[in-house]
XYZ file of C-alpha atoms in Angstrom:
597
model
C -33.557 9.162 -30.195
C -33.856 5.882 -28.289
C -32.960 7.293 -24.885
C -33.868 5.780 -21.540
C -33.564 6.625 -17.857
C -30.385 5.661 -16.078
C -30.321 2.424 -14.122
C -31.637 2.815 -10.549
C -28.729 0.690 -9.243
C -26.361 3.618 -9.725
C -25.600 5.979 -6.886
C -27.521 9.274 -6.967
C -25.982 12.095 -8.962
C -24.044 14.729 -7.067
C -25.582 18.152 -6.667
C -25.308 20.423 -9.683
C -22.128 22.468 -9.742
C -21.757 26.139 -10.434
C -20.290 25.367 -13.859
C -21.843 27.622 -16.519
C -24.678 25.872 -18.375
C -22.827 26.095 -21.675
C -19.973 24.008 -20.242
C -22.133 21.251 -18.708
C -21.688 17.898 -20.425
C -24.892 15.893 -20.200
C -24.859 12.141 -19.762
C -27.140 10.194 -22.113
C -28.088 6.529 -21.972
C -29.189 4.700 -25.126
C -30.900 1.322 -25.224
C -30.164 -1.149 -28.010
C -29.549 -4.867 -28.442
C -26.636 -6.642 -26.817
C -24.865 -8.320 -29.738
C -21.525 -9.202 -28.110
C -20.989 -9.389 -24.372
C -18.618 -7.298 -22.316
C -18.180 -3.827 -20.824
C -15.721 -1.242 -22.174
C -15.032 2.418 -21.459
C -13.125 4.667 -23.836
C -13.083 7.425 -26.473
C -15.314 7.443 -29.539
C -14.056 7.018 -33.077
C -16.960 8.079 -35.298
C -16.861 6.091 -38.506
C -19.037 7.210 -41.387
C -19.604 5.212 -44.537
C -19.201 7.755 -47.295
C -22.275 8.056 -49.456
C -21.418 6.839 -52.927
C -23.139 8.917 -55.584
C -23.715 6.978 -58.769
C -22.770 8.422 -62.116
C -25.685 7.473 -64.358
C -24.292 9.087 -67.488
C -24.371 6.990 -70.625
C -21.212 5.954 -72.389
C -20.424 6.191 -76.073
C -20.656 3.010 -78.152
C -16.924 3.111 -78.834
C -16.252 3.081 -75.043
C -18.103 -0.172 -74.337
C -15.001 -2.342 -74.207
C -13.204 0.196 -72.013
C -16.148 0.238 -69.591
C -16.273 -3.564 -69.491
C -12.545 -3.592 -68.842
C -13.022 -1.155 -65.943
C -15.764 -3.358 -64.528
C -13.606 -6.470 -64.765
C -10.671 -4.699 -63.103
C -12.925 -3.456 -60.279
C -14.179 -6.996 -59.649
C -10.609 -8.333 -59.624
C -9.480 -5.656 -57.192
C -12.510 -6.341 -54.983
C -11.640 -10.029 -54.955
C -8.050 -9.266 -53.915
C -9.303 -7.095 -51.053
C -11.753 -9.733 -49.846
C -9.149 -12.479 -50.144
C -6.770 -10.447 -47.965
C -9.511 -9.775 -45.411
C -10.426 -13.475 -45.394
C -6.768 -14.310 -44.741
C -6.590 -11.876 -41.798
C -9.843 -13.323 -40.459
C -8.535 -16.874 -40.678
C -5.403 -15.891 -38.754
C -7.401 -14.128 -36.048
C -10.446 -16.360 -35.530
C -10.221 -19.311 -37.940
C -11.586 -20.582 -41.227
C -15.174 -20.699 -39.991
C -15.443 -16.919 -40.078
C -13.230 -16.394 -43.117
C -15.951 -18.250 -45.066
C -18.094 -15.111 -44.714
C -15.828 -13.384 -47.219
C -15.576 -16.468 -49.407
C -19.335 -16.119 -49.932
C -18.864 -12.532 -51.141
C -16.089 -13.657 -53.481
C -18.460 -16.286 -54.885
C -20.868 -13.505 -55.883
C -18.076 -11.911 -57.899
C -17.953 -15.149 -59.903
C -21.720 -15.543 -60.249
C -22.070 -15.870 -64.016
C -25.747 -14.889 -63.975
C -24.982 -11.599 -62.216
C -21.806 -10.807 -64.157
C -23.378 -11.661 -67.524
C -26.436 -9.528 -66.760
C -24.325 -6.503 -65.808
C -22.162 -7.001 -68.912
C -25.247 -7.323 -71.130
C -26.800 -4.138 -69.759
C -23.591 -2.134 -70.220
C -23.441 -3.291 -73.851
C -27.106 -2.800 -74.763
C -28.074 0.218 -72.637
C -24.719 2.046 -72.916
C -24.878 2.727 -69.166
C -21.857 3.265 -66.929
C -20.752 0.185 -64.970
C -21.303 1.902 -61.608
C -24.967 2.579 -62.309
C -25.622 -0.961 -63.531
C -23.792 -2.557 -60.597
C -25.760 -0.361 -58.205
C -29.115 -1.213 -59.797
C -28.574 -4.972 -60.098
C -27.068 -5.668 -56.684
C -29.521 -3.256 -55.035
C -32.400 -5.410 -56.298
C -31.159 -8.331 -54.241
C -30.326 -6.073 -51.310
C -33.884 -4.671 -51.379
C -35.393 -8.163 -51.251
C -33.425 -8.885 -48.092
C -34.367 -5.582 -46.466
C -38.064 -6.096 -47.194
C -38.125 -9.414 -45.396
C -40.009 -9.603 -42.112
C -37.282 -11.920 -40.843
C -34.339 -10.243 -39.093
C -31.992 -12.978 -40.309
C -32.497 -11.932 -43.931
C -32.427 -8.186 -43.271
C -29.095 -8.476 -41.471
C -27.431 -10.106 -44.492
C -28.282 -7.031 -46.595
C -25.222 -5.370 -45.010
C -22.930 -7.987 -46.569
C -24.510 -7.385 -49.979
C -24.214 -3.602 -49.592
C -20.531 -3.995 -48.710
C -19.867 -5.934 -51.911
C -21.770 -3.419 -54.030
C -19.965 -0.415 -52.522
C -16.627 -2.197 -52.838
C -17.050 -2.737 -56.580
C -18.232 0.844 -57.160
C -15.379 2.280 -55.078
C -12.885 0.246 -57.068
C -14.421 1.449 -60.327
C -13.326 4.892 -59.156
C -9.978 3.713 -57.754
C -10.896 5.160 -54.347
C -9.001 4.073 -51.249
C -10.599 2.093 -48.435
C -10.416 3.605 -44.945
C -8.848 0.918 -42.784
C -6.682 2.844 -40.306
C -8.324 4.411 -37.267
C -7.260 5.543 -33.794
C -6.080 2.728 -31.543
C -7.911 1.673 -28.363
C -11.089 3.498 -29.309
C -14.740 2.494 -29.413
C -16.136 2.602 -32.952
C -19.554 4.232 -33.361
C -21.174 3.994 -36.792
C -24.471 3.879 -38.598
C -23.566 0.324 -39.548
C -20.493 -1.890 -39.699
C -19.711 -4.612 -42.202
C -17.805 -7.782 -41.285
C -14.826 -6.389 -43.232
C -14.926 -3.155 -41.196
C -14.699 -5.080 -37.927
C -11.803 -7.253 -39.104
C -9.813 -4.307 -40.461
C -10.451 -2.107 -37.407
C -9.520 -4.926 -35.036
C -5.918 -4.503 -36.222
C -5.960 -1.140 -34.417
C -6.976 -2.848 -31.148
C -10.408 -1.248 -30.962
C -12.236 -1.843 -27.665
C -15.825 -2.249 -28.887
C -18.533 -1.192 -31.347
C -21.924 0.553 -31.283
C -24.181 0.945 -34.325
C -27.470 2.584 -35.266
C -28.603 -0.485 -37.179
C -27.840 -4.206 -37.264
C -28.939 -7.299 -35.408
C -27.563 -9.819 -32.947
C -27.074 -12.495 -35.626
C -25.362 -10.215 -38.167
C -21.972 -11.348 -39.378
C -20.406 -8.223 -37.843
C -21.893 -9.184 -34.455
C -20.674 -12.768 -34.758
C -17.146 -11.583 -35.525
C -17.197 -9.113 -32.610
C -18.252 -11.935 -30.308
C -15.439 -14.154 -31.552
C -12.918 -11.313 -31.103
C -14.303 -10.585 -27.596
C -15.267 -7.059 -28.645
C -18.393 -5.814 -26.818
C -21.031 -4.643 -29.276
C -24.459 -3.013 -28.995
C -26.607 -2.650 -32.119
C -30.009 -1.170 -32.996
C -29.293 2.166 -31.295
C -31.132 4.147 -33.985
C -29.424 7.569 -34.202
C -26.520 7.301 -31.784
C -24.004 8.069 -34.553
C -25.639 11.500 -34.835
C -25.295 12.154 -31.102
C -21.535 11.674 -30.687
C -18.321 13.158 -31.960
C -14.733 11.930 -32.065
C -13.148 11.834 -28.633
C -16.377 11.699 -26.614
C -16.139 9.364 -23.635
C -18.490 6.392 -23.982
C -19.416 3.190 -22.151
C -20.670 0.056 -23.889
C -22.581 -2.451 -21.775
C -22.761 -5.539 -23.965
C -24.720 -7.431 -21.300
C -27.721 -5.135 -20.942
C -27.540 -3.543 -24.403
C -26.812 -0.020 -23.155
C -24.504 2.708 -24.433
C -23.741 5.741 -22.261
C -22.413 8.935 -23.821
C -20.427 11.375 -21.678
C -20.766 9.313 -18.485
C -20.475 11.146 -15.198
C -17.674 10.089 -12.777
C -20.042 8.061 -10.600
C -21.325 6.238 -13.706
C -17.778 5.363 -14.749
C -17.103 4.123 -11.222
C -20.292 2.016 -11.280
C -19.415 0.377 -14.606
C -15.776 -0.125 -13.637
C -16.987 -2.137 -10.639
C -19.497 -3.992 -12.824
C -16.723 -4.714 -15.332
C -14.602 -6.312 -12.584
C -17.550 -8.308 -11.198
C -18.404 -9.584 -14.660
C -14.806 -10.571 -15.322
C -14.844 -12.652 -12.145
C -18.255 -14.083 -13.034
C -17.161 -14.982 -16.570
C -14.122 -16.747 -15.148
C -16.485 -18.837 -13.032
C -18.864 -19.391 -15.971
C -15.912 -20.498 -18.077
C -15.471 -23.446 -15.752
C -19.097 -24.413 -16.372
C -18.757 -24.742 -20.136
C -17.353 -28.257 -19.979
C -19.630 -29.400 -17.152
C -22.984 -31.145 -17.571
C -26.037 -29.002 -16.908
C -27.824 -30.149 -13.768
C -30.336 -28.673 -11.363
C -29.593 -28.245 -7.665
C -31.208 -31.657 -7.122
C -28.897 -33.148 -9.816
C -31.591 -33.569 -12.518
C -30.016 -33.593 -16.007
C -30.905 -30.708 -18.324
C -29.765 -30.326 -21.968
C -28.813 -26.985 -23.516
C -28.446 -26.734 -27.298
C -27.742 -23.878 -29.749
C -29.896 -22.086 -32.296
C -27.764 -21.265 -35.347
C -28.283 -19.720 -38.765
C -24.858 -20.238 -40.328
C -21.954 -22.659 -40.061
C -19.840 -19.722 -38.888
C -21.624 -20.028 -35.542
C -20.417 -23.576 -34.908
C -17.307 -22.228 -33.173
C -19.536 -20.816 -30.432
C -20.848 -24.296 -29.563
C -17.558 -25.402 -28.040
C -16.800 -21.952 -26.654
C -20.004 -21.703 -24.610
C -20.492 -25.364 -23.693
C -23.448 -26.184 -25.912
C -24.411 -29.843 -26.311
C -25.289 -29.557 -29.996
C -27.580 -27.740 -32.415
C -31.230 -27.764 -31.423
C -32.241 -25.591 -34.366
C -30.407 -24.956 -37.622
C -32.487 -22.505 -39.647
C -31.710 -23.908 -43.079
C -33.449 -21.045 -44.906
C -30.197 -19.150 -44.419
C -28.957 -21.084 -47.470
C -31.237 -18.908 -49.615
C -29.443 -15.754 -48.540
C -26.198 -16.170 -50.448
C -28.056 -17.309 -53.551
C -31.458 -15.623 -53.702
C -32.925 -18.921 -54.911
C -33.324 -22.494 -53.661
C -29.876 -24.073 -53.307
C -29.146 -27.222 -55.302
C -29.085 -30.654 -53.689
C -25.291 -30.788 -53.967
C -24.856 -27.331 -52.420
C -27.032 -28.395 -49.519
C -25.279 -31.748 -49.125
C -21.905 -30.008 -48.949
C -23.204 -27.579 -46.323
C -24.922 -30.185 -44.123
C -21.847 -32.400 -44.399
C -19.702 -29.614 -42.947
C -22.104 -29.259 -40.045
C -22.171 -33.003 -39.369
C -18.386 -33.309 -39.471
C -17.979 -30.321 -37.138
C -20.149 -31.846 -34.379
C -20.135 -35.606 -35.119
C -21.149 -36.737 -31.641
C -23.769 -34.065 -30.933
C -27.376 -33.604 -32.094
C -27.924 -31.502 -35.216
C -31.572 -30.573 -35.828
C -32.106 -29.233 -39.354
C -35.383 -27.354 -39.698
C -36.515 -27.696 -43.298
C -36.812 -24.453 -45.250
C -39.154 -22.101 -43.389
C -39.533 -19.693 -46.282
C -42.207 -17.909 -48.237
C -44.184 -14.708 -47.889
C -41.967 -12.381 -45.882
C -38.977 -14.725 -46.149
C -38.219 -14.107 -49.801
C -38.729 -17.284 -51.793
C -40.326 -15.882 -54.917
C -39.679 -12.174 -55.299
C -42.621 -11.722 -57.647
C -45.114 -13.366 -55.300
C -46.720 -10.862 -52.925
C -49.240 -11.450 -50.158
C -51.229 -8.970 -48.088
C -50.527 -10.957 -44.927
C -47.525 -13.242 -45.504
C -47.450 -14.482 -41.891
C -50.836 -16.103 -42.468
C -50.126 -17.111 -46.022
C -48.048 -19.404 -48.197
C -45.066 -20.297 -46.056
C -43.266 -23.048 -44.175
C -44.444 -26.597 -44.760
C -47.189 -25.324 -47.081
C -44.614 -24.319 -49.676
C -42.603 -27.504 -49.158
C -45.665 -29.597 -49.956
C -46.804 -27.412 -52.862
C -43.333 -27.241 -54.444
C -42.162 -30.866 -54.110
C -38.897 -30.328 -55.989
C -37.691 -28.048 -53.155
C -38.742 -30.537 -50.487
C -37.280 -33.571 -52.270
C -33.994 -31.818 -52.985
C -33.570 -30.856 -49.345
C -34.573 -34.260 -47.991
C -32.148 -36.026 -50.346
C -29.315 -33.750 -49.188
C -30.147 -34.266 -45.508
C -30.411 -38.054 -45.768
C -27.169 -38.242 -47.742
C -25.377 -36.129 -45.120
C -26.782 -38.402 -42.394
C -24.786 -41.280 -43.912
C -21.617 -39.541 -42.702
C -22.532 -40.346 -39.123
C -23.447 -37.771 -36.519
C -26.885 -37.308 -34.985
C -28.727 -35.447 -37.714
C -32.476 -34.870 -37.253
C -35.229 -33.281 -39.361
C -37.791 -30.759 -38.124
C -40.816 -29.493 -40.052
C -41.853 -25.809 -39.793
C -45.317 -24.261 -39.439
C -47.237 -27.515 -38.902
C -50.969 -27.084 -38.327
C -52.405 -30.508 -39.269
C -51.679 -34.232 -39.307
C -52.257 -34.198 -43.064
C -49.140 -32.040 -43.478
C -47.014 -34.419 -41.414
C -48.215 -37.437 -43.363
C -47.733 -35.675 -46.702
C -44.074 -35.040 -45.826
C -43.675 -38.627 -44.594
C -44.807 -39.857 -48.012
C -42.159 -37.719 -49.685
C -39.557 -39.053 -47.236
C -40.489 -42.627 -48.185
C -40.202 -41.746 -51.888
C -36.801 -40.076 -51.399
C -35.439 -43.131 -49.590
C -36.731 -45.444 -52.333
C -35.118 -43.277 -55.018
C -31.771 -43.161 -53.180
C -31.780 -46.956 -52.825
C -32.477 -47.378 -56.550
C -29.655 -44.964 -57.372
C -27.376 -46.827 -54.941
C -26.557 -43.612 -53.087
C -25.608 -43.963 -49.427
C -27.972 -42.334 -46.950
C -28.862 -42.423 -43.259
C -32.048 -44.412 -42.829
C -32.831 -43.740 -39.144
C -33.163 -39.927 -39.049
C -35.540 -38.742 -36.287
C -38.471 -36.594 -37.441
C -39.990 -33.746 -35.441
C -42.081 -30.619 -35.866
C -42.219 -27.042 -34.645
C -45.120 -26.250 -32.328
C -45.761 -22.637 -33.267
C -49.404 -22.560 -34.352
C -52.348 -22.910 -31.906
C -53.789 -25.682 -34.116
C -50.676 -27.775 -33.421
C -51.289 -27.416 -29.683
C -54.876 -28.587 -30.151
C -53.695 -31.791 -31.875
C -50.591 -32.257 -29.745
C -51.587 -35.777 -28.636
C -51.863 -36.917 -32.259
C -48.562 -35.275 -33.195
C -46.557 -36.649 -30.283
C -47.831 -40.184 -30.952
C -46.513 -40.074 -34.515
C -43.253 -38.131 -34.164
C -39.871 -38.552 -32.501
C -39.753 -35.045 -31.044
C -41.434 -31.638 -30.973
C -39.917 -28.190 -30.393
C -41.948 -25.274 -29.067
C -41.323 -22.140 -31.123
C -42.644 -19.530 -28.721
C -41.973 -16.504 -30.963
C -44.628 -17.475 -33.511
C -46.831 -19.293 -30.999
C -47.226 -16.061 -29.026
C -47.803 -14.082 -32.217
C -50.496 -16.388 -33.569
C -52.205 -17.067 -30.240
C -52.464 -13.417 -29.174
C -53.023 -12.059 -32.715
C -50.082 -9.681 -32.229
C -47.470 -9.048 -34.932
C -44.205 -9.142 -32.978
C -42.602 -6.749 -35.511
C -45.362 -4.146 -35.151
C -44.325 -1.451 -32.681
C -47.903 -0.193 -32.266
C -49.088 -3.427 -30.625
C -45.715 -4.496 -29.186
C -46.968 -4.055 -25.619
C -49.570 -6.765 -26.244
C -46.922 -9.347 -27.136
C -46.666 -11.096 -23.757
C -44.692 -14.325 -23.394
C -46.171 -14.888 -19.923
C -49.793 -14.512 -21.007
C -51.780 -17.233 -19.186
C -52.793 -18.747 -22.538
C -49.142 -19.181 -23.547
C -48.089 -20.647 -20.197
C -50.958 -23.144 -20.311
C -50.220 -24.082 -23.930
C -46.569 -24.764 -23.109
C -47.647 -26.912 -20.160
C -50.065 -28.845 -22.328
C -47.432 -29.583 -24.986
C -44.868 -30.779 -22.432
C -47.385 -33.058 -20.697
C -48.582 -34.606 -23.979
C -45.021 -35.226 -25.156
C -44.078 -36.968 -21.919
C -47.297 -38.985 -21.963
C -46.527 -40.271 -25.446
C -42.767 -40.805 -24.940
C -41.919 -38.010 -27.383
C -38.957 -35.695 -26.781
C -39.856 -32.044 -26.260
C -37.704 -28.933 -26.372
C -38.165 -25.172 -26.696
C -36.293 -23.049 -29.240
C -38.053 -19.678 -29.007
C -36.779 -16.600 -27.185
C -38.696 -17.600 -24.070
C -36.246 -20.499 -23.622
C -33.380 -18.128 -22.782
C -35.383 -15.704 -20.630
C -33.958 -15.896 -17.070
C -37.421 -15.155 -15.674
C -38.867 -18.171 -17.508
C -36.327 -20.779 -16.348
C -38.049 -21.721 -13.076
C -41.405 -21.917 -14.858
C -40.181 -24.103 -17.714
C -38.250 -26.474 -15.466
C -41.275 -26.691 -13.189
C -43.487 -27.565 -16.160
C -41.141 -30.464 -16.949
C -39.011 -29.084 -19.785
C -35.517 -30.583 -19.875
C -34.280 -29.500 -23.337
C -33.618 -25.884 -24.325
C -32.255 -24.507 -27.594
C -30.959 -20.932 -27.329
C -28.356 -18.515 -28.652
C -24.999 -20.024 -27.658
C -23.758 -17.062 -25.616
C -26.693 -17.448 -23.192
C -25.698 -20.995 -22.202
C -23.067 -20.378 -19.468
C -25.359 -18.134 -17.404
C -28.260 -20.545 -17.940
C -26.096 -23.373 -16.603
C -25.312 -21.380 -13.489
C -28.953 -20.414 -12.895
C -30.191 -23.972 -13.441
C -27.635 -25.206 -10.908
C -29.402 -23.040 -8.311
C -32.910 -24.394 -8.969
C -34.474 -27.303 -7.118
C -37.168 -29.039 -9.203
C -39.539 -29.468 -6.265
C -39.505 -25.672 -5.792
C -39.842 -25.044 -9.536
C -42.908 -27.312 -9.723
C -44.635 -25.314 -6.995
C -43.933 -22.056 -8.851
C -45.196 -23.532 -12.146
C -48.366 -24.873 -10.490
C -49.104 -21.429 -9.065
C -48.514 -19.741 -12.449
C -51.018 -22.091 -14.091
C -53.731 -20.728 -11.753
C -52.996 -17.029 -12.318
C -55.182 -14.982 -14.632
C -52.891 -12.260 -15.974
C -49.446 -11.960 -17.509
C -48.538 -9.328 -14.912
C -49.269 -11.706 -12.021
C -47.263 -14.511 -13.623
C -44.314 -12.233 -14.405
C -44.333 -10.875 -10.850
C -44.317 -14.420 -9.430
C -41.445 -15.508 -11.675
C -39.284 -12.471 -10.920
C -39.473 -13.261 -7.226
C -38.665 -16.937 -7.859
C -35.778 -16.254 -10.237
C -32.360 -17.511 -9.102
C -29.414 -15.170 -9.458
C -26.863 -15.881 -12.231
């Protein structure tokens, strides 16, 4: 059970009463991940996804056509359900999010999948439920095995489709009506669950599993429903009617809160409402320091569904579009046309703002070739290495990007996992070839597309002068840079305490990259988690960073904090941090220098 001590800001608990021990209701605080901001207090509705047992019995040869007919009818019914949910979604939060369900509908029309299931029913005489379960579970398993949270989170969407088909094979009813004005607690929630439950005016959601970029989390954010995910076994610790508090700012869930806790969070709820009203006014304002120095805040996105958050939170564009998300709905490299259509939508949605497309950062733990296994995928065949070794993938993506750039906008290309100048120049050769081919084919394309790279490998820091002389921009990816520099797997709980973003080596590397970029008139930004850490803001501004790319919802508070920082003060703090010898000393210094949001 992921339980933590109560916040010290709360008033002390009253003395224990004479109530018999059996009647005492104990308050418990659980720590998870804040997926959608807000604070709500209310009763629990415990939602359990019924386990679907699969009938693996074989069918008689004379029943093949009947079984295929059942399978077809189940797919048609599933499509009707998803179409209805997509329609409700469009009415509530727009077409951007309804596209989530369009992607599931597309799978129902995937001829490769449908033909394979049909073939197996015919040749193996297996029931449709068993075959559907086995085939879709293969794809689901690939996603779950990925070391990348983005891919694991999409496994929920796949599981929803699989369960939907199997349920409809049995003509079972979907649970869509729950108690009104409750807080839903579940092991996991699908995007469809959230949309359907929102019709009952639910107040918020808390789940054992899930991530902050899951489709369910994105929908909760758009619906202004506070959500905390990654709570492990909280669904086993509550029952219907329990009082619960969700703190979607700090990622906490409190079961059976005591009166003083409720009072504390009621006050916090009111303060936050006032603060958010103030932050709302900042969304349309330019980001400037206290001394009026211009700072640029961009968004990290994985899917086009997140574009709505750019306007909502006052982002100035997309500083990182993780294009590998296009693999998720297909399980294979998308075609040039599929990519062109997708990039075109992005360009048209933000025509006057930057759009940085990071080329496919796939391979190893990111599920490119399911049959290819590596003992250590993070140090293996991934990122730009695959793009160079499999030129058809690289050329297809570059053609799509350059074609989309012809539509206008401010599209830019970023290369992942760069560790040498040879890699940059190899990609530049392919870019020249792609442009030549497009000219010969008389296909319109954008010729002046800026080229940049991710700085996420120590080798890239060592050659930063060479890189910044040859490129238009660089972006510091601190997540991997910390991992590779400190030799700490950030997904390994055993060594998690050694993963320190304020390690002196990391701080000095970041400083070195920023200085080299400025020296060589190359733009520099940061797109790792460190960029949105409130404790890091003074340090990064003091080191000279002026471009940040973060999760959109973090932007309003960052704007407010930046407005309270004077660069002359930030430079003094940064200079001191560069002399300190431990992460603890640096973190202590930054906490004391941190402005209040």
